[in-house]
Coordinates of C-alpha atoms in Angstrom, one line a residue:
M1 CA 0.0 0.0 0.0
E2 CA 2.9 2.4 0.8
C3 CA 4.5 1.6 -2.5
L4 CA 1.3 2.4 -4.3
T5 CA 1.0 5.7 -2.4
G6 CA 4.6 6.6 -3.2
G7 CA 4.0 5.8 -6.9
N8 CA 1.0 8.0 -7.0
L9 CA 2.9 10.8 -5.4
L10 CA 5.7 10.4 -7.8
A11 CA 3.3 10.4 -10.8
R12 CA 1.6 13.5 -9.4
S13 CA 4.9 15.3 -8.9
Q14 CA 5.9 14.5 -12.4
A15 CA 2.6 15.7 -13.8
W16 CA 2.9 18.9 -11.8
L17 CA 6.4 19.5 -13.1
A18 CA 5.3 18.8 -16.6
G19 CA 2.6 21.3 -16.3
M20 CA 4.8 24.1 -14.9
P21 CA 5.9 25.4 -18.3
L22 CA 2.2 25.7 -19.4
L23 CA 1.5 27.5 -16.1
F24 CA 4.4 29.9 -16.7
I25 CA 3.1 30.7 -20.1
G26 CA -0.4 31.2 -18.7
V27 CA 0.8 33.7 -16.1
S28 CA 3.5 35.6 -18.2
V29 CA 1.2 36.4 -21.1
P30 CA -1.5 38.2 -19.1
L31 CA 1.2 40.1 -17.1
V32 CA 2.8 41.5 -20.2
A33 CA -0.6 42.2 -21.7
L34 CA -1.6 44.2 -18.6
A35 CA 1.6 46.3 -19.0
F36 CA 0.4 47.1 -22.5
L37 CA -3.2 47.8 -21.3
W38 CA -2.2 50.2 -18.6
P39 CA -3.0 53.5 -20.4
A40 CA -6.4 52.7 -21.8
P41 CA -7.8 49.2 -21.3
T42 CA -11.1 49.7 -23.1
E43 CA -10.0 50.9 -26.5
F44 CA -8.2 49.3 -29.5
P45 CA -5.3 50.4 -31.7
M46 CA -7.0 49.9 -35.1
D47 CA -10.2 50.8 -36.9
D48 CA -11.0 47.3 -38.2
A49 CA -11.7 46.0 -34.7
Y50 CA -14.7 48.3 -34.5
I51 CA -16.1 47.0 -37.8
H52 CA -16.4 43.6 -36.1
F53 CA -18.0 45.3 -33.1
V54 CA -20.7 46.9 -35.4
Y55 CA -21.5 43.5 -37.0
A56 CA -21.7 41.8 -33.6
R57 CA -23.9 44.5 -32.1
N58 CA -26.2 44.5 -35.1
L59 CA -26.4 40.7 -35.1
A60 CA -27.3 40.7 -31.4
E61 CA -29.8 43.5 -31.6
Y62 CA -31.4 43.0 -35.0
G63 CA -30.6 39.4 -35.9
Q64 CA -29.1 40.7 -39.2
W65 CA -25.6 40.2 -40.6
M66 CA -25.2 43.9 -41.6
F67 CA -23.1 46.9 -41.1
N68 CA -25.5 49.7 -42.0
F69 CA -28.7 48.2 -43.5
P70 CA -30.1 44.6 -44.1
T71 CA -30.2 45.3 -47.8
E72 CA -26.5 46.1 -48.3
K73 CA -24.7 43.8 -50.7
G74 CA -21.2 43.8 -49.3
V75 CA -19.8 41.9 -46.3
G76 CA -17.1 43.9 -44.5
T77 CA -15.7 41.1 -42.2
S78 CA -13.6 38.1 -43.2
S79 CA -13.9 36.5 -39.7
P80 CA -17.5 35.2 -39.0
L81 CA -16.3 33.1 -36.1
W82 CA -14.8 36.2 -34.4
V83 CA -18.1 38.1 -34.9
L84 CA -20.1 35.2 -33.5
L85 CA -18.0 35.0 -30.4
L86 CA -18.3 38.7 -29.9
T87 CA -22.0 38.5 -30.3
G88 CA -22.2 35.7 -27.7
G89 CA -20.4 37.8 -25.2
Y90 CA -22.6 40.8 -26.0
L91 CA -25.8 38.8 -25.5
A92 CA -24.4 37.5 -22.2
G93 CA -24.1 41.1 -21.0
I94 CA -20.3 41.3 -21.4
P95 CA -19.1 44.6 -23.0
L96 CA -17.6 44.1 -26.4
H97 CA -14.2 45.4 -25.4
L98 CA -13.9 43.0 -22.5
T99 CA -14.9 40.0 -24.7
A100 CA -12.4 41.0 -27.4
K101 CA -9.5 41.6 -25.0
A102 CA -10.2 38.3 -23.1
M103 CA -10.4 36.3 -26.3
G104 CA -7.2 37.9 -27.7
I105 CA -5.2 37.2 -24.6
G106 CA -6.7 33.8 -24.1
S107 CA -5.9 32.9 -27.7
L108 CA -2.3 34.0 -27.2
I109 CA -2.0 31.8 -24.2
A110 CA -3.4 28.9 -26.2
T111 CA -1.0 29.7 -29.0
G112 CA 1.9 29.4 -26.5
A113 CA 0.6 26.2 -25.0
A114 CA 0.2 24.5 -28.4
L115 CA 3.6 25.7 -29.6
Y116 CA 5.3 24.4 -26.4
R117 CA 3.7 21.0 -26.9
L118 CA 4.8 20.9 -30.5
L119 CA 8.4 21.8 -29.6
H120 CA 8.8 19.8 -26.4
P121 CA 9.5 16.3 -28.0
L122 CA 12.2 17.8 -30.2
W123 CA 13.9 20.4 -28.1
G124 CA 13.2 19.4 -24.5
P125 CA 11.3 21.4 -21.9
I126 CA 13.8 24.3 -21.3
I127 CA 14.6 25.2 -24.9
A128 CA 11.0 24.7 -25.9
L129 CA 9.7 27.0 -23.1
G130 CA 12.3 29.7 -24.0
A131 CA 11.4 29.6 -27.7
T132 CA 7.7 29.7 -26.9
L133 CA 8.1 32.7 -24.6
A134 CA 10.1 34.5 -27.2
V135 CA 7.2 34.1 -29.6
V136 CA 4.2 34.9 -27.4
L137 CA 5.9 37.8 -25.5
S138 CA 7.4 39.5 -28.6
G139 CA 5.9 43.0 -29.1
P140 CA 3.9 42.4 -32.3
M141 CA 2.3 39.2 -30.9
V142 CA 1.1 41.0 -27.7
W143 CA -0.1 43.9 -30.0
F144 CA -2.1 41.4 -32.0
S145 CA -3.7 39.9 -28.9
L146 CA -4.9 43.4 -27.8
S147 CA -5.9 44.7 -31.2
G148 CA -9.5 43.5 -31.0
M149 CA -8.9 41.3 -34.1
E150 CA -8.9 37.6 -34.7
T151 CA -5.2 37.2 -35.3
T152 CA -4.2 35.3 -32.2
L153 CA -7.3 33.1 -32.4
F154 CA -6.2 32.2 -36.0
L155 CA -2.7 31.2 -34.8
A156 CA -4.1 29.2 -31.8
L157 CA -6.5 27.2 -34.0
A158 CA -3.7 26.6 -36.6
L159 CA -1.3 25.2 -34.0
L160 CA -4.0 23.1 -32.4
V161 CA -4.6 21.6 -35.9
L162 CA -0.9 20.7 -36.0
L163 CA -1.2 19.0 -32.6
A164 CA -4.2 17.0 -33.8
Y165 CA -2.3 16.1 -36.9
R166 CA 0.6 14.8 -34.8
A167 CA -1.7 12.7 -32.7
G168 CA -3.6 11.3 -35.7
H169 CA -6.9 12.7 -34.5
F170 CA -8.3 13.5 -37.9
R171 CA -11.8 14.2 -36.8
W172 CA -10.7 16.8 -34.4
M173 CA -8.4 18.1 -37.1
G174 CA -11.3 18.5 -39.5
L175 CA -13.4 20.3 -36.9
L176 CA -10.5 22.7 -36.1
L177 CA -9.7 23.3 -39.8
G178 CA -13.4 24.3 -40.3
L179 CA -13.2 26.7 -37.4
L180 CA -9.8 28.0 -38.6
T181 CA -11.3 28.8 -42.0
L182 CA -14.2 30.6 -40.4
T183 CA -11.7 32.7 -38.5
R184 CA -9.9 33.7 -41.7
P185 CA -10.4 32.2 -45.2
E186 CA -6.6 31.7 -45.6
G187 CA -7.0 28.8 -43.1
L188 CA -7.7 26.8 -46.2
A189 CA -4.0 27.1 -46.9
L190 CA -3.2 24.9 -43.9
A191 CA -5.9 22.4 -45.0
L192 CA -4.2 22.2 -48.4
T193 CA -0.8 21.9 -46.7
I194 CA -1.9 18.9 -44.6
A195 CA -3.6 17.3 -47.6
L196 CA -0.3 17.6 -49.5
A197 CA 1.8 16.3 -46.7
E198 CA -0.5 13.3 -46.1
T199 CA -0.6 12.5 -49.8
I200 CA 3.2 12.5 -49.9
R201 CA 3.5 10.4 -46.8
H202 CA 1.1 7.7 -48.0
R203 CA 1.9 8.1 -51.7
R204 CA -1.9 8.2 -52.3
I205 CA -4.9 10.0 -51.0
P206 CA -5.7 8.3 -47.7
S207 CA -9.4 7.7 -46.8
H208 CA -9.1 9.6 -43.5
L209 CA -8.1 12.7 -45.5
I210 CA -11.3 12.6 -47.4
G211 CA -13.3 12.5 -44.2
T212 CA -11.3 15.3 -42.7
G213 CA -11.9 17.5 -45.8
L214 CA -15.7 16.7 -45.7
L215 CA -15.9 17.7 -42.1
C216 CA -14.0 20.9 -42.7
G217 CA -16.2 21.7 -45.7
L218 CA -19.4 20.9 -43.7
I219 CA -18.4 23.5 -41.1
A220 CA -17.0 26.3 -43.3
G221 CA -18.9 25.7 -46.5
P222 CA -22.2 27.4 -45.6
W223 CA -20.3 30.7 -45.0
F224 CA -18.8 30.7 -48.5
L225 CA -22.2 29.7 -50.0
Y226 CA -23.8 32.6 -48.1
L227 CA -21.1 35.0 -49.4
Y228 CA -21.7 33.8 -53.0
L229 CA -25.5 34.1 -52.8
R230 CA -25.3 37.5 -51.2
T231 CA -22.4 39.2 -53.0
G232 CA -21.7 37.1 -56.1
Y233 CA -18.2 36.3 -54.7
I234 CA -16.8 33.5 -52.6
L235 CA -14.7 35.9 -50.6
P236 CA -15.8 38.8 -48.5
T237 CA -16.0 42.0 -50.3
S238 CA -13.7 43.5 -47.6
G239 CA -10.9 41.2 -48.8
L240 CA -11.5 42.1 -52.4
S241 CA -11.5 45.8 -51.6
K242 CA -8.2 45.5 -49.7
H243 CA -6.7 43.6 -52.7
I244 CA -7.6 46.5 -55.0
T245 CA -6.5 49.3 -52.7
A246 CA -3.2 47.6 -51.7
T247 CA -2.3 47.1 -55.4
L248 CA -3.3 50.6 -56.2
G249 CA -1.3 52.0 -53.3
I250 CA 1.8 50.1 -54.3
R251 CA 1.5 51.4 -57.8
L252 CA 1.0 55.1 -56.7
V253 CA 3.9 54.9 -54.3
A254 CA 6.1 53.4 -57.0
E255 CA 5.2 56.1 -59.5
R256 CA 6.5 58.7 -57.0
N257 CA 9.8 57.0 -56.2
P258 CA 12.0 55.3 -58.8
V259 CA 13.7 53.0 -56.2
L260 CA 10.3 51.6 -55.1
G261 CA 9.2 51.5 -58.7
I262 CA 11.8 48.9 -59.5
L263 CA 10.5 46.7 -56.7
A264 CA 6.8 47.2 -57.7
R265 CA 7.3 45.8 -61.2
L266 CA 7.6 42.3 -59.7
T267 CA 5.0 41.4 -57.1
P268 CA 7.1 38.7 -55.4
L269 CA 10.0 41.1 -55.1
T270 CA 7.7 43.7 -53.6
Y271 CA 6.3 41.3 -51.1
L272 CA 9.6 39.9 -50.0
G273 CA 11.2 43.3 -49.9
L274 CA 8.4 44.7 -47.7
W275 CA 8.6 41.8 -45.3
G276 CA 12.4 41.9 -45.2
V277 CA 12.4 45.6 -44.4
Y278 CA 9.6 45.3 -41.9
L279 CA 11.1 42.5 -39.8
A280 CA 14.5 44.2 -39.9
E281 CA 13.1 47.6 -38.8
F282 CA 10.4 46.7 -36.3
V283 CA 11.4 43.3 -34.9
L284 CA 15.1 42.8 -35.4
G285 CA 16.3 46.2 -34.1
G286 CA 16.2 48.7 -36.9
M287 CA 14.0 51.2 -35.0
V288 CA 13.7 49.1 -31.9
L289 CA 17.3 49.6 -30.6
P290 CA 18.6 53.0 -29.3
P291 CA 20.7 55.6 -31.2
P292 CA 22.9 56.4 -33.0
R293 CA 20.7 56.1 -36.1
L294 CA 21.2 56.3 -39.9
P295 CA 18.5 58.2 -41.9
I296 CA 17.8 55.4 -44.4
G297 CA 14.2 56.6 -45.1
T298 CA 15.5 59.3 -47.4
I299 CA 16.1 56.6 -50.0
V300 CA 12.3 56.0 -50.4
G301 CA 11.3 59.6 -49.7
N302 CA 10.4 59.2 -46.0
P303 CA 13.0 60.6 -43.7
H304 CA 11.3 59.3 -40.6
Y305 CA 12.5 55.8 -41.1
T306 CA 15.9 55.3 -39.4
L307 CA 18.2 52.5 -38.7
S308 CA 20.0 51.9 -35.4
V309 CA 23.7 51.3 -35.7
W310 CA 23.4 48.7 -33.0
A311 CA 21.0 46.8 -35.2
I312 CA 23.7 46.5 -37.9
V313 CA 26.0 45.1 -35.3
G314 CA 23.3 42.6 -34.1
W315 CA 22.5 41.5 -37.7
I316 CA 26.1 40.8 -38.5
G317 CA 27.2 39.4 -35.2
M318 CA 24.1 37.4 -34.1
V319 CA 20.9 37.4 -36.3
G320 CA 22.7 36.4 -39.5
P321 CA 24.8 33.6 -38.1
L322 CA 21.8 32.1 -36.1
L323 CA 19.4 32.1 -39.1
W324 CA 22.1 30.8 -41.4
T325 CA 22.7 27.9 -39.0
A326 CA 19.0 27.3 -38.6
R327 CA 18.6 26.7 -42.4
R328 CA 19.4 23.0 -41.8
A329 CA 15.9 22.7 -40.3
W330 CA 14.5 23.9 -43.6
D331 CA 16.3 21.3 -45.7
V332 CA 13.6 20.0 -48.1
R333 CA 15.6 16.8 -48.7
C334 CA 14.8 15.7 -45.1
W335 CA 11.1 16.2 -45.3
P336 CA 10.1 12.8 -46.7
S337 CA 11.8 11.0 -43.8
S338 CA 10.5 13.6 -41.3
L339 CA 6.9 12.9 -42.4
Q340 CA 7.3 9.4 -41.1
D341 CA 8.3 10.7 -37.6
P342 CA 5.2 11.8 -35.6
A343 CA 7.2 14.4 -33.6
R344 CA 8.6 16.0 -36.8
R345 CA 5.6 15.5 -39.0
P346 CA 3.7 18.7 -37.9
W347 CA 6.8 20.8 -38.4
V348 CA 7.0 19.7 -42.1
A349 CA 3.4 20.8 -42.4
F350 CA 4.2 24.1 -40.6
L351 CA 7.0 24.8 -43.1
L352 CA 4.8 23.9 -46.1
W353 CA 2.1 26.1 -44.6
L354 CA 4.5 29.0 -44.1
A355 CA 5.4 28.8 -47.8
I356 CA 1.9 28.4 -49.1
H357 CA 0.4 31.1 -46.8
N358 CA 3.0 33.7 -48.0
L359 CA 2.6 32.7 -51.7
C360 CA -1.2 33.3 -51.3
Y361 CA -0.6 36.8 -49.9
M362 CA 2.2 37.4 -52.5
A363 CA -0.4 36.9 -55.2
F364 CA -3.5 38.4 -53.6
L365 CA -2.5 41.1 -51.1
P366 CA 1.3 41.8 -51.3
V367 CA 1.6 43.9 -48.1
P368 CA 2.3 42.9 -44.5
G369 CA -0.9 44.5 -43.3
T370 CA -1.6 46.5 -40.1
A371 CA 1.4 45.9 -37.8
S372 CA 2.2 42.9 -40.1
R373 CA -0.9 40.9 -38.9
Y374 CA -1.5 39.4 -42.3
G375 CA 1.6 37.3 -41.9
A376 CA 1.6 36.7 -38.1
I377 CA 2.9 33.2 -38.8
N378 CA 6.2 34.8 -40.0
H379 CA 6.8 36.1 -36.5
I380 CA 6.6 32.5 -35.2
A381 CA 9.0 31.3 -37.9
L382 CA 11.5 34.1 -37.2
W383 CA 11.8 33.6 -33.4
L384 CA 11.8 29.8 -33.8
G385 CA 14.6 30.2 -36.5
L386 CA 16.7 32.2 -34.0
A387 CA 16.1 29.7 -31.3
S388 CA 17.0 26.8 -33.6
G389 CA 20.2 28.5 -34.6
L390 CA 21.1 29.2 -31.0
R391 CA 20.4 25.6 -30.1
C392 CA 22.9 24.4 -32.8
F393 CA 25.8 26.2 -31.0
S394 CA 25.7 23.9 -27.9
H395 CA 29.3 22.8 -28.9
R396 CA 30.5 26.4 -28.4
P397 CA 28.9 27.3 -25.0
T398 CA 30.7 30.6 -24.5
L399 CA 29.5 32.0 -27.9
Q400 CA 26.1 30.5 -27.2
R401 CA 25.8 32.4 -23.9
V402 CA 26.8 35.6 -25.5
W403 CA 24.2 35.2 -28.2
L404 CA 21.6 34.2 -25.7
V405 CA 22.2 37.5 -23.8
G406 CA 21.9 39.5 -27.1
W407 CA 18.8 37.6 -28.0
L408 CA 17.2 38.4 -24.7
L409 CA 18.1 42.1 -24.9
L410 CA 16.6 42.2 -28.4
L411 CA 13.4 40.6 -27.1
V412 CA 13.2 43.1 -24.2
A413 CA 13.8 46.1 -26.5
N414 CA 11.2 44.7 -28.9
G415 CA 8.6 44.5 -26.2
H416 CA 9.4 48.0 -24.9
F417 CA 9.2 49.5 -28.4
W418 CA 5.8 47.9 -29.1
N419 CA 4.4 48.9 -25.8
A420 CA 5.1 52.5 -26.7
V421 CA 3.6 51.9 -30.2
Y422 CA 0.5 50.6 -28.6
D423 CA 0.2 53.6 -26.3
A424 CA 0.6 56.0 -29.3
N425 CA -2.0 54.0 -31.3
L426 CA -4.5 54.4 -28.4
E427 CA -3.8 58.1 -28.1
H428 CA -4.5 58.6 -31.8
M429 CA -7.7 56.5 -31.6
Q430 CA -9.1 58.4 -28.6
N431 CA -8.1 61.9 -29.6
V432 CA -8.5 61.7 -33.4
R433 CA -10.7 58.8 -34.6
I434 CA -13.1 58.5 -31.6
A435 CA -13.2 62.3 -31.1
A436 CA -14.2 62.8 -34.8
A437 CA -16.9 60.1 -34.5
R438 CA -18.4 61.7 -31.5
F439 CA -18.3 65.1 -33.2
V440 CA -20.2 63.7 -36.1
R441 CA -22.7 62.1 -33.8
D442 CA -23.3 65.4 -31.9
Q443 CA -22.8 68.1 -34.5
V444 CA -24.0 66.7 -37.8
P445 CA -27.8 66.3 -38.1
P446 CA -28.8 62.6 -38.1
E447 CA -30.7 62.9 -41.4
E448 CA -27.5 64.0 -43.3
L449 CA -25.5 61.1 -44.7
C450 CA -21.8 60.9 -44.0
A451 CA -19.1 59.2 -46.0
A452 CA -15.7 57.9 -44.7
F453 CA -12.8 55.7 -45.7
D454 CA -12.2 54.3 -42.2
I455 CA -15.7 53.3 -41.2
G456 CA -15.3 51.2 -38.0
V457 CA -14.9 53.8 -35.3
V458 CA -17.2 56.4 -36.9
R459 CA -20.0 53.9 -37.3
F460 CA -19.6 52.4 -33.8
Y461 CA -19.3 55.7 -31.9
G462 CA -21.1 57.9 -34.4
E463 CA -24.2 55.7 -34.1
R464 CA -25.3 56.4 -37.6
P465 CA -25.1 54.8 -41.1
I466 CA -21.8 55.6 -42.9
L467 CA -21.3 55.5 -46.7
D468 CA -18.2 53.3 -47.2
L469 CA -15.7 54.9 -49.6
Y470 CA -13.2 52.0 -49.1
G471 CA -15.5 49.4 -50.6
L472 CA -15.6 47.1 -47.7
V473 CA -19.3 47.0 -47.4
D474 CA -20.3 49.0 -50.5
P475 CA -18.5 47.2 -53.4
E476 CA -20.1 49.4 -56.0
V477 CA -17.7 52.2 -55.1
A478 CA -15.0 50.4 -57.1
E479 CA -16.9 51.0 -60.3
W480 CA -17.2 54.8 -59.6
Y481 CA -13.5 55.0 -58.7
A482 CA -12.5 53.2 -61.9
R483 CA -14.4 55.8 -63.9
G484 CA -12.9 58.7 -61.9
E485 CA -16.3 59.8 -60.7
M486 CA -16.0 59.6 -56.9
D487 CA -17.4 63.1 -56.6
R488 CA -20.4 62.1 -58.7
Y489 CA -20.9 59.0 -56.5
L490 CA -21.2 61.3 -53.4
R491 CA -23.5 63.6 -55.3
V492 CA -25.8 60.6 -56.3
K493 CA -25.8 59.3 -52.7
N494 CA -26.7 62.8 -51.5
V495 CA -23.7 62.9 -49.1
R496 CA -23.6 66.0 -46.9
C497 CA -20.7 65.1 -44.6
L498 CA -17.2 63.8 -45.6
I499 CA -14.7 62.4 -43.1
L500 CA -11.2 62.1 -44.5
P501 CA -8.1 60.6 -42.8
D502 CA -5.7 63.4 -43.7
R503 CA -5.1 67.1 -43.5
P504 CA -5.8 69.3 -46.6
D505 CA -3.0 70.5 -48.8
T506 CA -0.3 68.2 -47.5
T507 CA 1.1 64.7 -48.0
E508 CA 3.5 64.9 -45.0
D509 CA 1.1 63.0 -42.8
G510 CA 1.2 59.8 -45.0
W511 CA 1.6 58.6 -48.5
F512 CA -1.6 60.1 -50.0
E513 CA -3.8 63.1 -49.8
L514 CA -7.0 61.2 -50.4
G515 CA -9.4 64.2 -50.8
T516 CA -7.4 65.7 -53.7
M517 CA -6.3 62.4 -55.2
L518 CA -9.9 61.2 -55.6
G519 CA -11.2 64.6 -56.7
L520 CA -13.4 65.2 -53.7
L521 CA -11.9 68.5 -52.5
N522 CA -11.4 70.0 -56.0
S523 CA -14.6 68.8 -57.6
P524 CA -16.8 70.8 -60.0
L525 CA -19.8 69.1 -58.6
L526 CA -19.3 69.5 -54.8
A527 CA -18.0 72.3 -52.6
A528 CA -16.3 71.2 -49.3
S529 CA -16.2 73.3 -46.2
Q530 CA -14.0 72.2 -43.3
I531 CA -15.9 72.1 -40.0
A532 CA -13.5 70.2 -37.7
L533 CA -9.9 68.9 -37.6
F534 CA -8.7 66.3 -35.1
E535 CA -5.0 65.5 -34.7
I536 CA -2.2 64.7 -32.2
G537 CA 1.4 65.8 -32.0
Q538 CA 3.7 64.8 -34.9
D539 CA 6.1 62.8 -32.7
R540 CA 3.2 60.7 -31.2
W541 CA 1.6 60.1 -34.5
L542 CA 4.9 58.9 -36.0
K543 CA 5.5 56.6 -33.0
G544 CA 2.3 54.7 -33.8
Y545 CA 2.2 55.1 -37.5
L546 CA 5.6 54.0 -38.7
P547 CA 5.4 50.4 -37.4
T548 CA 1.7 49.9 -38.3
L549 CA 0.9 52.2 -41.3
N550 CA -2.5 52.2 -39.5
Y551 CA -3.6 55.8 -40.0
Q552 CA -2.6 59.2 -41.1
A553 CA -1.9 62.0 -38.7
A554 CA -5.3 63.8 -38.7
V555 CA -9.0 63.4 -39.4
T556 CA -10.8 66.2 -41.1
V557 CA -14.6 66.6 -41.2
Y558 CA -16.1 68.5 -44.1
R559 CA -19.6 69.7 -44.9
L560 CA -20.4 69.1 -48.6
F561 CA -22.7 71.2 -50.8
P562 CA -23.8 70.6 -54.3
V563 CA -22.3 73.5 -56.3
Q564 CA -25.5 74.9 -57.7
L565 CA -27.1 75.0 -54.2
R566 CA -24.2 76.9 -52.8
R567 CA -24.4 79.5 -55.5

């Protein structure tokens, strides 16, 4: 009896010790998130989060999947699962901001737990925990979790899919793949990846793969059918609009700068160049590490982008050697044998998914997205690559310790930088976007229709229908833009209030002066009279803008008059 009791105690102790890394992840993520949340816990750093809130609120209150009206054709959200979860919290009496924050942080914890379990069999508990913490506590990853968007939920579900794949639980995998696709449609890339990996492993299409695909299709298929019946497309009109505007934006920037024009001629080169510069600048020290700095932005016509000299030292002395050493883990020649090993199999799928995911964006939406959220998987790959390279230098312990210290310093600097970025983002949202929305709500008569490019905050806080000039929920705007008749579009819609994300007569606040570029402020059909301007200090705007490209410095509200009426 005593032996049995001792055996139980030993088993419990081992189980407790095995669970300690997961407990550490579950405690450290909320602590770092709370440090980010300290200045303004109820708001969000980007406009798109409020688009989801509007859909969730309307679904709860009216039972309609709509942004403005039940009859609108477009669908301005690509994450129905996120909207449904927000709606559930709203119906339960939980404020939308609390639901979104809790889901984002909880999803980041789940991402860390799944990543640790995937790494543990290969790297052991200590290295697996260190690599996992580097991923989930990195600045962009915490920013994603607090952005009010579905990014960390997407990552958590994807890594859970890989765990189910390792365990051979194909029914669970089909369920998770369906939920992943409802979180973001590019979840289908992971489904394609696993189908490809399994076909290679078995040298045929196995029967369990068919069942998994059917279950995934049963869960996600109705959403795409609904989109097609409502809009005529199998993708949300928000995604199609962003494809058009991103492509247009790259072309316009390239026309103004000959250096960028060379890159823009080849979409793959544009995509790889943007990601390389982004990671170097905002993750690997370019603007994260302290001065002295080099003014590299002058090359592309934006002097605000600088490069820390310490980053150059770090790239040459640490980052480059570590990533070069880690390339062995990417050796395609080893993949067929790795597919036969249950512990390595999900990592082959991960690498395939990394490639296919980026290829899809390279073709469809060749930009990193707000704070690089479109390619959040790249952040996981980067930190795991650095950890893998560091692990390979166990035969040179002194060099390994020096690099470990440099790695930790980079991680701390990264978190500090992104905490400041998050604070600046919230300051802009509160003093510019939300202030403008409340001004429109209080000062513009409710019977007058307003139009805007960034529609989330102004619709949520303005509490009135908004004509969408971006095309997220009003896809017909693309036809008017193609004809160069945006001013006529506003005239036809009888718009009396225009909300633009820029200041008049300057492009210093961003790449474009939208009002003039689209012919809205110099139109023969409409006269615009400025009635309000909302802005923050230049330094604070740049702090939040440069790493996210999330907004321009100011929001200007205009009153519009048909020309003949004004006369």
